[in-house]
Short mmCIF file of C-alpha atoms in Angstrom, two decimals:
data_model
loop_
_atom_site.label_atom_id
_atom_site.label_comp_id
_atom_site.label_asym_id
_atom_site.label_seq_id
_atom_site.Cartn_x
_atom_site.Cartn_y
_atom_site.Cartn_z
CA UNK C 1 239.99 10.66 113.73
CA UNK C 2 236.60 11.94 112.30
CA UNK C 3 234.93 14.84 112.77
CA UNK C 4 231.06 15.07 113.63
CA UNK C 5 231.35 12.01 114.69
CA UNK C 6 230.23 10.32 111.52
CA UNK C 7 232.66 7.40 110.36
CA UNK C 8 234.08 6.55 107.23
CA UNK C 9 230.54 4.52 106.64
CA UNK C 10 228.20 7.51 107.19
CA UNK C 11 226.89 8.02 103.74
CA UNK C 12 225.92 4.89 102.99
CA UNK C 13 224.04 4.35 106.08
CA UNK C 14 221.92 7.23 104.72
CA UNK C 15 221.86 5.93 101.47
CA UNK C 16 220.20 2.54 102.88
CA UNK C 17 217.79 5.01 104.63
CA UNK C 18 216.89 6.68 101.88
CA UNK C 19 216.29 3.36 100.02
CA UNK C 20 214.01 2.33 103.15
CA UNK C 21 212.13 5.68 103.19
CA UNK C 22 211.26 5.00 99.28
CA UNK C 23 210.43 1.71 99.53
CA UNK C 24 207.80 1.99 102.81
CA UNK C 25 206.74 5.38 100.63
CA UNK C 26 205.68 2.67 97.63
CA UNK C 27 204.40 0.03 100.17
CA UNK C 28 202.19 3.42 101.32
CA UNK C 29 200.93 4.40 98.12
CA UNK C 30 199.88 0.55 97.22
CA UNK C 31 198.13 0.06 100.60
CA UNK C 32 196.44 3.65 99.87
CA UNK C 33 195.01 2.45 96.72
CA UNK C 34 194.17 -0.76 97.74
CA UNK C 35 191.99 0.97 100.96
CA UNK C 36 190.50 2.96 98.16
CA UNK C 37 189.45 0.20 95.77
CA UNK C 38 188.48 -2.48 98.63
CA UNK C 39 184.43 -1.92 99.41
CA UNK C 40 182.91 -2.86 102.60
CA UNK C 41 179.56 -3.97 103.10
CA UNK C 42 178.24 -4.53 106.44
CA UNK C 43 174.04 -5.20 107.99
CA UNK C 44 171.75 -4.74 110.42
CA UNK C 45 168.30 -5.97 110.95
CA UNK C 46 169.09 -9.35 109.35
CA UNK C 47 169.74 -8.20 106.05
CA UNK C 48 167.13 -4.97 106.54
CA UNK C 49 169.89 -2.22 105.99
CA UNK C 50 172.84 -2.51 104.03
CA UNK C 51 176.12 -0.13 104.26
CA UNK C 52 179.04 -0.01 102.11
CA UNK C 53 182.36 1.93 102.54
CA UNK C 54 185.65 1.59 100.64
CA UNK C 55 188.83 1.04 103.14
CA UNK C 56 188.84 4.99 103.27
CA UNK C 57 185.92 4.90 105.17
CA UNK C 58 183.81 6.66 102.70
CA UNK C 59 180.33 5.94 102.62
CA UNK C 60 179.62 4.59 99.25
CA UNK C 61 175.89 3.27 99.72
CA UNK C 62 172.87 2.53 101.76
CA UNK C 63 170.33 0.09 100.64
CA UNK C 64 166.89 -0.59 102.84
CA UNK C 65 164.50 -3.06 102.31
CA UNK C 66 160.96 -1.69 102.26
CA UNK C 67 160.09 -3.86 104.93
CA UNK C 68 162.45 -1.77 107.02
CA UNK C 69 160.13 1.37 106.64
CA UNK C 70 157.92 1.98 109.47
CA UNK C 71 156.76 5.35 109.51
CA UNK C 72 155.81 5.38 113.30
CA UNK C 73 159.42 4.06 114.04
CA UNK C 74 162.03 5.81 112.24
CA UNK C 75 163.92 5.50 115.16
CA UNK C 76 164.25 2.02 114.42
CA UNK C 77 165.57 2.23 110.84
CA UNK C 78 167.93 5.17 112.04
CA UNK C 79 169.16 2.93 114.98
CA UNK C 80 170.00 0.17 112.16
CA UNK C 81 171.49 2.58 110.23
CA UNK C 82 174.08 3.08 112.31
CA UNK C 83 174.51 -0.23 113.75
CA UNK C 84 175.46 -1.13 109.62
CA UNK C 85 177.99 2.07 109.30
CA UNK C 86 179.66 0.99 112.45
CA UNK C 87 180.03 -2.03 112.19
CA UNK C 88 181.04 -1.74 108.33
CA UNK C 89 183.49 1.36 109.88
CA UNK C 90 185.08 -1.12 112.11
CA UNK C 91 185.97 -3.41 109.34
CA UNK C 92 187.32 -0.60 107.01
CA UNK C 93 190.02 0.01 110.42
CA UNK C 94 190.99 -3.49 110.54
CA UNK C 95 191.33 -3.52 106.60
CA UNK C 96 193.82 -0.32 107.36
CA UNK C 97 195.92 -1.83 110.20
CA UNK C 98 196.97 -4.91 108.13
CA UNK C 99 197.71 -3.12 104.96
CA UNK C 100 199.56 -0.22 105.98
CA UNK C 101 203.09 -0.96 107.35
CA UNK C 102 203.53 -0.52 111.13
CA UNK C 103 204.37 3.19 112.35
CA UNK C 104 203.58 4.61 108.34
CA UNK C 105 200.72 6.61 109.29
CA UNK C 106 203.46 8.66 111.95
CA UNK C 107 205.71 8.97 109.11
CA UNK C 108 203.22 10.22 106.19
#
């Protein structure tokens, strides 16, 4: 009869844990690196404004065409501004969710 109710076979269940833990730890750290070494780019405008982010989502560069300048509609190059960043934002999320293993980001 055991006591705890843990069977003769306990410890090496939490030994093949432990091994899983370390191993989805690595596949974390890889993924992590990758992310931060991948660059986006993404445009607006046809090609008018340029963003770039690395899989972290950090904003790495804007580029704009001069031909994108208007100075009685800023509002314009703002609006493309952001249409770029989100769109290049968007990509850096999809990036994540195929190199990160399922349920990681709950566990680190």
């Amino acid at each position: 009869m055991s006591k705890g109710g843990f069977g003769g076979g306990g410890g090496m269940n939490m030994q093949a844990m432990l091994k899983q833990a370390q191993k989805l730890k690595e596949q974390m750290e890889e993924a992590q690196k990758e992310l931060e070494e991948t660059e986006i780019e993404a445009e607006a405008g046809g090609g008018l404004v340029a963003v770039t982010l690395n899989g972290k989502k950090r904003l790495l560069a804007i580029k704009i065409k001069p031909e994108a300048v208007d100075p009685d509609d800023l509002e314009m190059l703002e609006d493309l501004i952001l249409a770029a960043y989100n769109e290049a934002y968007s990509d850096a999320e999809e990036l994540e969710a195929e190199l990160l293993p399922a349920g990681a980001n709950a566990l680190f």
